[in-house]
Amino acid sequence: MKARALLAIALLAFAGIPALGTGEGFERATRIRAFTFPSDHAAHPGYRTEWWYYTGIVSSGKREFGYELTFFRVALAPSLRARASHWATRDVLFAHFAVTDVSAKRFFYDQRVGRPVLGLAGYSADKLDVFIGPDGSAGQWSVRQSGEAMRLRASANGHEIDLTLRAKRPPVLNGRDGLSQKGPGAGNANYYYSVPRLVTRGSLSVQGKRYSVSGMTWMDHEWGTSELAPNQKGWDWFSLRLSDGSDLMLYSLRDARSRPTPYSSGTIVRSDGTTLSLSQKDFSIRANGHWKSPRTGGLYPSGWTLMAPKEKLRLSVTPLLKDQELVTAGTTGVSYWEGAVRAEGSHAGRSVSGEGYVELTGYAGGAPGKALPGR
Amino acid sequence: MLLARLASWISLRHFSGQFGRAAVSILGVALGVAVFVAIRLASGSAVTSFRESVSSLAGDANLQVSGRSQGLDERKIARLLAVPGVRRADPKIEAIATVSGKPGESVLVVGLDLFSDLRVQSALRAAARYGPADVLPMVTRRDAIAVSEPFAKRNGWKTGQTVWLSDAGRKLPFVIQMLLPEQGLLRAYGGDVAVMDIAAAQESFGQIGRVTGIDVVADEGRTFNRVRLEASRLFPGAEVARPASRGDQVESMIASFRLNLVALALVALFVGAFLIFNSVSLSVIQRRQEIGMARCIGVSRTQIALLFLGEALVCGVVGAFVGLGLGVGLSRLALGSVSATVSTMYAAVKTTQVFVDTPTLVWGLALGVVAALVSGLVPALEAASTRPGLAAREGSLIQGRRARLLWVSSGAVVSGLLAWRLALWSLEARDGLAGFASAGLVLVASSLAAPIVTVGLAWLARWPARKAGGIEGALAAGWIVQSLERTAVVIAALAAAVTMLIALNMMVGSFRRTVVVWMDQTIRADLFIEPASRLVTHVYSELPAGVVNTIRTMPGVRSWDTLRVNSVVIDGKQADLYAFDLRKMADNSRLLFLDGANTHQRVREALSRDEVLVSETFSNRFGKKRGDLLELATPTGMHRFRIAGVFYDYTTEAGLIVIHRPLYSRLWKDERVDTAAVYVKPGFTAESVRTELLRRIGGRYDIVVLPNRALKARALTIFDRTFAITNALKVVAVVIAVMGVITTMSTLILQRRRELGVMRAVGASRGQLARMAVMESGLIGIFGTVLGMACGPVLAMVLIQVINKLFFGWTIIPLLEAKWFFEAAVWVVAASLLAGLLPARFASRMQAAEAVRDES
């Protein structure tokens, strides 16, 4: 998914690490590959960028929470020239962690940067194992394969998750059999799959108070060596699980005049597991209202109507909390909105409800790739 | 009101006439205060600079783990992060490098994790003009650095430029990738900072596998002490402390150095106080008649006393303020020297500005004023005791002179005895203040002895004076005794100055000679090889392995050894740890043991039982003797060592532990060396080996090869620099005293117009009067010098045997050199004779009739 490639590269830029030129020397997603799981959950260090995105909605009794835990891996160079220092590294890891306390109307987030050396942070190319912070430390953030399940852990300032995720359905390959074209030219693409329904159990703490929770998580995993198109201002991205058993992923890439570009796309997974790819002309996203950030002054859309006439889909999407903005000036300088949402509407003639996450970028300040540090 | 009018009548009326005298008094106080203020400010600024440097570097960290010389194992950082209560643990590499082509310029290079270290993040954000493309090479290249803007500007550096930095004998090229504003961590080390990625720093500065420090952000509260303990456990032998306490440690280390200088400054002030005493006494004598009249018209004793105290106070306040200004200016000059001394003795510090602190100014002011008031008190009371009556004659002899002489002289004896007792007691109780009190009492005793000594010396001088100077000489000697109240004060001031001059000469001279003798016996190697940077940064740094390998294979080398310098903390106090091959040392050189033991024998003992040797300073500072056990934290855990012997040493007052190199390498897991020593084979000269060595390694490394004599000379240079301020103080004291002689003599001659007029009238020639004046002045100089010469060695012994023992713990073999006495005598007597010339001219011009008429 291109939007997140942008975010990953923007993160790098703001951490003071530039996106690297042409990507020469890295592997490229040029043809359809055979995905195998769980081994493809692991890292693919031959490619320049890679990310693991987890967004979920969980509850404990009547208390409802949303959470986000994201890891980015970005390579600085195709290979590490012979260097004596163990601190020398070809990759950097970034992570964002957010919790939405829906009932209390509170939103919390934090971020980490990790150097995958000396056990201080790391990733594995053999199995799902990405972490920032050494083993045994209370501050470690990690995503790890644990038998059939995945285990997510993160904590910051009294907010904490320790969740076990089990897939209810096999991963869904996005784009053309998992090859997601990002722009003109061969290899300007990523491998991209989603696991829309991961049954989630574990504990979640908010301000030091611990809750036993259960719910559902959406996972995205993508890797590649694609490049940025110059004329992109930001994106609106949706991931929704509907009550009829179908799942929806949509994103609209906006150009400088806030119009959707042709690279916008989506995937619908029907309850029987069949998928349908949507191109830009197959769907529309209309904002119903706006929310102005008191911190960044950014004016974000807030509440949408999604329509995909081919699928007879019409959804009204509402944020569970208006303010779910991540201002990461402290480390990365990017500000974006990533929040839990609820959906109501109809699908194939039946009324449905749904839940999921929305990500909005490029509303606070200029395009992320062009903004300067120290903003 | 009345006091004000009295002041205008008695004090101000005379002011114009006494301007010179007042000015000298003021200057005397000013110089004393200035030296005090300058020393406090300069040493205080060095400490403040160090503190600021530490806190700029530490950022948010509230606990620092520093690796001393052996460094910290980087693999344990992950384990430290897992300790509950640890929020962050940021590793760093610190190196002080010199700048090629910029003599004297040094820079603190800090290697940090550029990705996650918040200090770097904020520094980078502050430099808004740079984009990501500028930052990337910082993490991908070995040689990219970011430099503080003012430092780059001073050196004329621009981004993209290649500069050469030297550390640990290696010269390395670096590319300036960015210029960062001087804030946050870039304010450390006086703002001369370069930042780079930790990986690149490890590779550049030979620190693969280790870091020099870890800055920890730990939760305050219950867990903090556990974090501290765990850090000490994880990194045995490392220093684990709050950043602020590192400043405290430097402050406490510098305290004795500072206290001694301050005490010396007080001596300068003591001499200044004499001038005020002198000046006020003279005004009292001069205005005796007016005081008598004032008393007649009902002015009370208190009012009279206050009046003269007021005069002293004015001198004190004005002098103190002038002194403050002068002191701040002087401190700027002293800054470099103090900073270098601190770096040599304690920790690398770059002091670029004077931090003026209010307490020092208040203290300086108070000292000046109190000294003035105390010195004005006696003459003021004297004035107050004047009986009412017009008959009171100017300058008349005071009643009961014998009794008073007796009193003052007994005071001298009592002070002397007290000084002796205090000296003994202070050594017993290890009380430094008592030691200073004892030294002060020696000066007091010498001052109180001045009248009786003057009477005695004048009596002795009658015959020689008559023989050499004829009637004028006899008159001069007689007059000095007649005017004892006035002359004794000048003689006492001169004696105090000479006492100090001789005592300091003797202390520093004996110390220097002791060091020279010690060096000749213990520093035997022909050549010493060390990184060139030490000359600039004043701190030890590593010698590249390539240099050691070259030495090993050099022709003409009979034997060679290396020295590794590290430090240990015992009871919260830092001491130096020297590792070298004891066997080689015993073969080639020797240590001088306190108990006179043979070096080979002691070394054999130490080697057979893995024992250590300690210096005398260590033994004194930590209260450890031969046979005692020392427990040291090493990177391999706590180890106990028995002390096999205590030897004389003058390299560091912090105290020195010497350990056999293989034992050190094993326990400290450290194979590096700081300096190497070479013994040349017979048939080769040190110079030829040196030339060959430099030819083989000079191009690749930035090192110096010092011949034996050059090393000793440098040691003496450091020694002399440490005492440079002491020398300045000596001069100040003498200058103050001589100024006192000049003004006093002028006043006294002026006062004796009538007497001189009468002499002219009864046939004295102008030449005779002039000769008399010069002889008076000369005799005052001689008397003061004689008294000072007698007291100087006494004070020197207090300085050497009491104060030095208490504060530094060195053995100094007291020496008397005729040169010091001769020097003092020549200076002071010559100055006194010169001081007499002006009054002499005045006396010789006097018209008999005019002088006599004037007084009628």
PDB file of N, CA, C and O in Angstrom, chain A residues 127 275 297-298 333:
ATOM      1  N   LYS A 127      11.403 -15.572  11.048  1.00  0.00           N
ATOM      2  CA  LYS A 127      10.052 -15.648  11.609  1.00  0.00           C
ATOM      3  C   LYS A 127       9.638 -14.260  12.068  1.00  0.00           C
ATOM      4  O   LYS A 127      10.483 -13.351  12.131  1.00  0.00           O
ATOM      5  N   THR A 275     -12.307 -12.387  -3.019  1.00  0.00           N
ATOM      6  CA  THR A 275     -11.919 -10.987  -2.948  1.00  0.00           C
ATOM      7  C   THR A 275     -12.231 -10.265  -4.234  1.00  0.00           C
ATOM      8  O   THR A 275     -12.348 -10.873  -5.300  1.00  0.00           O
ATOM      9  N   GLY A 297      -3.235  22.586  14.223  1.00  0.00           N
ATOM     10  CA  GLY A 297      -4.057  23.460  13.402  1.00  0.00           C
ATOM     11  C   GLY A 297      -4.561  22.779  12.139  1.00  0.00           C
ATOM     12  O   GLY A 297      -5.239  23.390  11.315  1.00  0.00           O
ATOM     13  N   GLY A 298      -4.203  21.484  11.977  1.00  0.00           N
ATOM     14  CA  GLY A 298      -4.640  20.758  10.782  1.00  0.00           C
ATOM     15  C   GLY A 298      -6.153  20.559  10.774  1.00  0.00           C
ATOM     16  O   GLY A 298      -6.750  20.286  11.805  1.00  0.00           O
ATOM     17  N   GLY A 333       8.578  14.025  13.597  1.00  0.00           N
ATOM     18  CA  GLY A 333       8.113  15.257  12.997  1.00  0.00           C
ATOM     19  C   GLY A 333       6.851  15.125  12.150  1.00  0.00           C
ATOM     20  O   GLY A 333       6.324  16.108  11.667  1.00  0.00           O
TER      21      GLY A 333
END
